Amino acid sequence: MSQDAPDLIDQSAIPAPVAEGIESLEPELARELAVQLGLKPEEFDNVVRVQGRLPSLTELYIYSLMWSEHCSYKHSKKQLRKFTSSGTGVLQGPGENAGVISVGDGWAVAFKMESHNHPSAIEPFEGAATGVGGIIRDIFTMGARPIACLDSLRFGTLDKPRQRYLFDGAVAGIGAYGNCLGVPTVGGEVYFEQAYEGNCLINAMAVGLMRESELTRAVGSGPGNHVVLLGSSTGRDGIGGASVLASQEFDEAAEDKRPAVQVGDPFEEKLLIEVCLELLKQGKFVALGDLGAAGLTSSASEMASRGGVGIDIDVHQVPQREDGMQAFEIMVSESQERMLAVVEPADWPDVQAVCERWDVTCTIIGTITDTGRFVVRDSRLPASADIVADMPAEMLAASAPEYDPISRRPTYLDELQNYDLSVLLSTPPRIPPTLARYAGLNASAEPSKVAESTAAAESDKIAKTGAAFSPTSPSSSLAVCARALLASPNICSRAWIWQQYDHQVMNNTVILPGADAAVLRIGDTGRGQMSRRGIAMSTDCNGRYCYLDPYRGAQLALAEATRNLACVGAEPAAITDCLNFGNPEKPEVFYTFERAVSGLADACEFFGIPVISGNVSFYNESFGNAIYPTPAIGIVGTLEDVAQAVGLGFKQAGDVVLLIGETNAELGGSEYLKLFYDVVAGCPPALDLEVEAAVQAAVREGGQHGLLASAHDCSEGGLFVTLAECCIAGNLGASVVLDDNLDAVFSLFAESASRIVVSSSPEQVDKLLDILAKYEVPYAVLGEVGGSLLSIDADGRVETGVTGDATNTTTIATAGDTASAAQLEIPLDELHRLYNDSLAQAMGA
Amino acid sequence: MSFRFGVVVFPGSNCEQDVVYALDYLGYTADYVWHQDHSLAGCDAVILPGGFSYGDYLRCGAIARFSPIMEAVVRFAQDGGPIMGICNGFQVLTEAHLLPGALIRNKGLKFLCREVPLRVEQSVCQWLKPTTQTLRLPINHNEGNYRCDAATLKSLVDNCQVVLRYGAPDCAPGYVPERAPGYVPERASGYVPERASERVSERVAGGAPGSMPSSASDAAGLAGAAGTAEVAPNGALDNIAGICNREGNVFGLMPHPERVCDGISGNSDGIVFFETIAQRLCAV
């Protein structure tokens, strides 16, 4: 592995030390400690080179954190340069606490997504809560008032008690923090998959709103200015969070790392938001930064480094919540709810006054200097020896090692991509017994319907025995599969989650959680005129697709994110990403990272969407097993008028139902395969970016012209699930025919990309068809909204052995042998029950 | 009509801006009142907003009631001034003994954020005329489970102090009468903001959006006194969602009317409280 740290140290660029006679560590002890703190031997050598001597204890701690993967991005930096992060409307790209875009009328939106995976895997409530707290600090640091949170979550399957504990705790933690702050949690996503069992993912995204003129950066300047710490006192909590937790894999010792998880205090953060925004508005801060990973160390050194100045900090001045803390402990503590500000001496009394009003502690802990050095003092020591660290600020923050890890295509990729699904699909599907039980499938069917009652009898048998279906009753198999899919934890309603989150506070939520994308009205968040301008937000990533093909999987994630915005009528503006992967030092893992970044970068380039902020989370492994590659995407788009926002539910009986886009004979990586065959294999859905863009543009234009009563994209579970969700959300039935020349299993459950189901009134549908013709997108008129049943004739004119992608084409047991064989009829109330109750059921409620 | 609302801000309040926004939207004048102030001079009606005063790490509202402003609030109440406590504000009013009873953790120990159907009771409350019969309002709390002893409950009922009850069966999340996922704002296409000039009673009598979905309306058949079947999502005693004092001027409720005033989410049921008290203040 080419992991030798390059010797890029230009000695002449290092500003002269301030102190003489700092107590260096003994060589052997220093080396040993460096390894314990996660520094590689060659990195330690570079520390010695930069310092020109052996480091002191405090210095070694600081280097180990600043050069940890979590803080330095040393394995990912080079790949991340593939992203385009500039463009019209980008006010701030990566490199600051959050990215910022202009959204019109002088308004700007700051947003970022960040992981808090490792802490949450150990202590889900506090891990998730402090994840939310951290990302929200990144937002108001920029001068923006936080207005929304979203969360992208991954856990193992819910049949395991530990996974239920993690999921329950993380949701409660996210809710407890966001609810207390009064920031609405408006969206997100969650999947349950074995691959995340030892390493759950908690990715939190926050969005903030400000006037463009209010943009603030964490750039320290003005020698002689005060360095001020605001907020909570500093304790021993979270010591080593960045280096110990976030930059290593999990093993048997994971539980011992619990003390490295921080504890959140949302009340303090709420006060900090008010204090900081008030003082920023008054222009009392020269710079503002939050204390996140690596605490005071990283925020102070980055502030100095960005401003090309020095910084001199006295740890004795830092308010401490524990006795006897050593200098290095104070410097690396990750105690939450703390902010670092640079204040001109003349403004100090005003800062104190505002802090006092809100009962927030503020303390001068140091000074900006012109030495270019990051100096840490401990004034408890004799004045002659009170300097405990003296480092070149810029080298410390900006000269972290950068690696170019070896990349090797994993052998599993060919194996799984070439997996013969046709053989598998010719065997009968199996309903997982627990799912059959809590979905109550045995009590579901209407007795009067012959096919339905067969299904009921079948599922009754399944529920009792867990046995497979007999393939001789194809329609009943489809009927039960459809019901089971709707109740699958990966598909069913997420209301159980978002009803634990305040999603309405601030009075701006136009489209609530549960839709394709959340829509917020933006304008003055206090009293003011009513604004019609809006933003839409969504988070997306299907880890299975990325596992089967990291390049296409990442592209599919962006395609779905942008499609979700198109459904509500919004134009994509920019994305943030949270790239969750295993250990990058393993060539096979690094390959998936490299390919996913390329796929995402290429797709962003195609759509012209900049990546304005993000986060990389490596070492998501437990006992040597990596998670699925999971490049989660957080997208923000704009709407001129929130009144044009389109919801997903059918609206009016008699409306025409259309499928825009085309279904292919593909089931690779689908929920259908996983749920009924316990297989994750094949190729993820094909993606033609041109078609995707055309479908989105057509739907967006339809929405803007008021031609759409509803719009909802097809994703996991396929067209059947999409239709069911439209019925459930609108509380209206529908009657459709899927005349697509495909086997019913594909028609119903294929997860083909670039598809959106819309409904339109009979009076307006012609105008919609004109738009579809203009964009030359394929479409099919499926049927009509109305009644109290979802009735699907998936038989169409089925020809067994359909044409299409040869590797995916198959003839399977459910193919219609009679005209009515692929007929589904599910009453609305049963749809509601299956869809709405299942997550609570899976959680054992 | 010259009257002012005072909206008290405790550290940790987080709905004060929403309340002021709603009042402003309805055309009324409102000012923030800081918790360390000692006077409510100039206020004709007072609202204690929702949020997490002092973080609510102890019993909700237990610290806020000792804020300097609360002495003025108590005097204001004793002088007959109209006070409304929303959510955390309701909790503060019970802690301050301006309203009887207490609010404890929800049944099920989960935070609840959703819209619920409510039944308006015949009460002496100055903030709500009984001409309105049903409302749909969002709830958003962790501690909304109303409790009091039997004697207090009897006196609340006997003196017509129960103002709002959770009025429909607590169906599963997203079930028919509940707001389904991806609920489409009814007014999304038209988006005609309602102003204070629109008579609430007429609007409610006229049907949507104040009327309840048909499948929920059978809740009206539930008995109205103690001992009714529990339908409150938070487990509240006797399905109580809001109560007032004997004089009717001090009113506390768990739902958030300020969130449904401008019709942005397809519901304007929250207007009724502010309009009712405004009419009363105008008449004085």
Short mmCIF file of N, CA, C and O in Angstrom, two decimals, chain A residues 116-124 162 165-166 198-200 202 250 255:
data_model
loop_
_atom_site.label_atom_id
_atom_site.label_comp_id
_atom_site.label_asym_id
_atom_site.label_seq_id
_atom_site.Cartn_x
_atom_site.Cartn_y
_atom_site.Cartn_z
N HIS A 116 -23.15 10.65 12.39
CA HIS A 116 -22.80 10.41 13.79
C HIS A 116 -22.99 8.93 14.07
O HIS A 116 -23.65 8.53 15.02
N ASN A 117 -22.41 8.13 13.16
CA ASN A 117 -22.66 6.69 13.15
C ASN A 117 -22.08 5.98 14.36
O ASN A 117 -22.76 5.21 15.04
N HIS A 118 -20.81 6.21 14.60
CA HIS A 118 -20.13 5.42 15.64
C HIS A 118 -20.66 5.72 17.04
O HIS A 118 -20.95 4.80 17.78
N PRO A 119 -20.83 6.99 17.40
CA PRO A 119 -21.40 7.25 18.73
C PRO A 119 -22.78 6.61 18.87
O PRO A 119 -23.12 6.07 19.93
N SER A 120 -23.58 6.67 17.81
CA SER A 120 -24.95 6.15 17.89
C SER A 120 -24.99 4.64 18.01
O SER A 120 -25.92 4.08 18.59
N ALA A 121 -23.98 3.99 17.43
CA ALA A 121 -23.95 2.53 17.52
C ALA A 121 -23.66 2.08 18.94
O ALA A 121 -23.94 0.95 19.32
N ILE A 122 -23.09 2.99 19.73
CA ILE A 122 -22.76 2.65 21.12
C ILE A 122 -23.84 3.16 22.06
O ILE A 122 -24.27 2.46 22.97
N GLU A 123 -24.31 4.37 21.82
CA GLU A 123 -25.32 4.98 22.69
C GLU A 123 -26.31 5.72 21.78
O GLU A 123 -26.08 6.88 21.46
N PRO A 124 -27.38 5.03 21.32
CA PRO A 124 -28.18 5.60 20.22
C PRO A 124 -28.85 6.93 20.56
O PRO A 124 -28.88 7.83 19.72
N ARG A 162 -31.61 -5.88 19.66
CA ARG A 162 -30.59 -4.83 19.71
C ARG A 162 -30.89 -3.75 18.65
O ARG A 162 -30.70 -2.56 18.88
N TYR A 165 -33.69 -1.59 19.71
CA TYR A 165 -33.19 -0.66 20.73
C TYR A 165 -32.46 0.52 20.08
O TYR A 165 -32.67 1.69 20.43
N LEU A 166 -31.61 0.21 19.09
CA LEU A 166 -30.86 1.27 18.43
C LEU A 166 -31.79 2.22 17.67
O LEU A 166 -31.67 3.44 17.76
N GLY A 198 -24.05 -4.27 12.64
CA GLY A 198 -23.01 -3.94 13.62
C GLY A 198 -22.61 -2.48 13.57
O GLY A 198 -21.80 -2.02 14.36
N ASN A 199 -23.17 -1.76 12.62
CA ASN A 199 -22.73 -0.38 12.41
C ASN A 199 -23.88 0.42 11.79
O ASN A 199 -23.99 0.54 10.59
N CYS A 200 -24.75 0.91 12.66
CA CYS A 200 -25.88 1.67 12.13
C CYS A 200 -25.39 3.00 11.58
O CYS A 200 -24.28 3.44 11.88
N ILE A 202 -26.34 7.03 11.22
CA ILE A 202 -27.17 8.16 11.63
C ILE A 202 -26.59 9.37 10.92
O ILE A 202 -25.57 9.91 11.33
N PHE A 250 -15.23 -1.11 14.51
CA PHE A 250 -15.72 -1.65 15.78
C PHE A 250 -15.20 -3.05 16.02
O PHE A 250 -15.03 -3.84 15.10
N GLU A 255 -17.97 -1.46 23.44
CA GLU A 255 -18.73 -1.02 24.61
C GLU A 255 -17.88 -0.16 25.55
O GLU A 255 -18.37 0.75 26.20
#
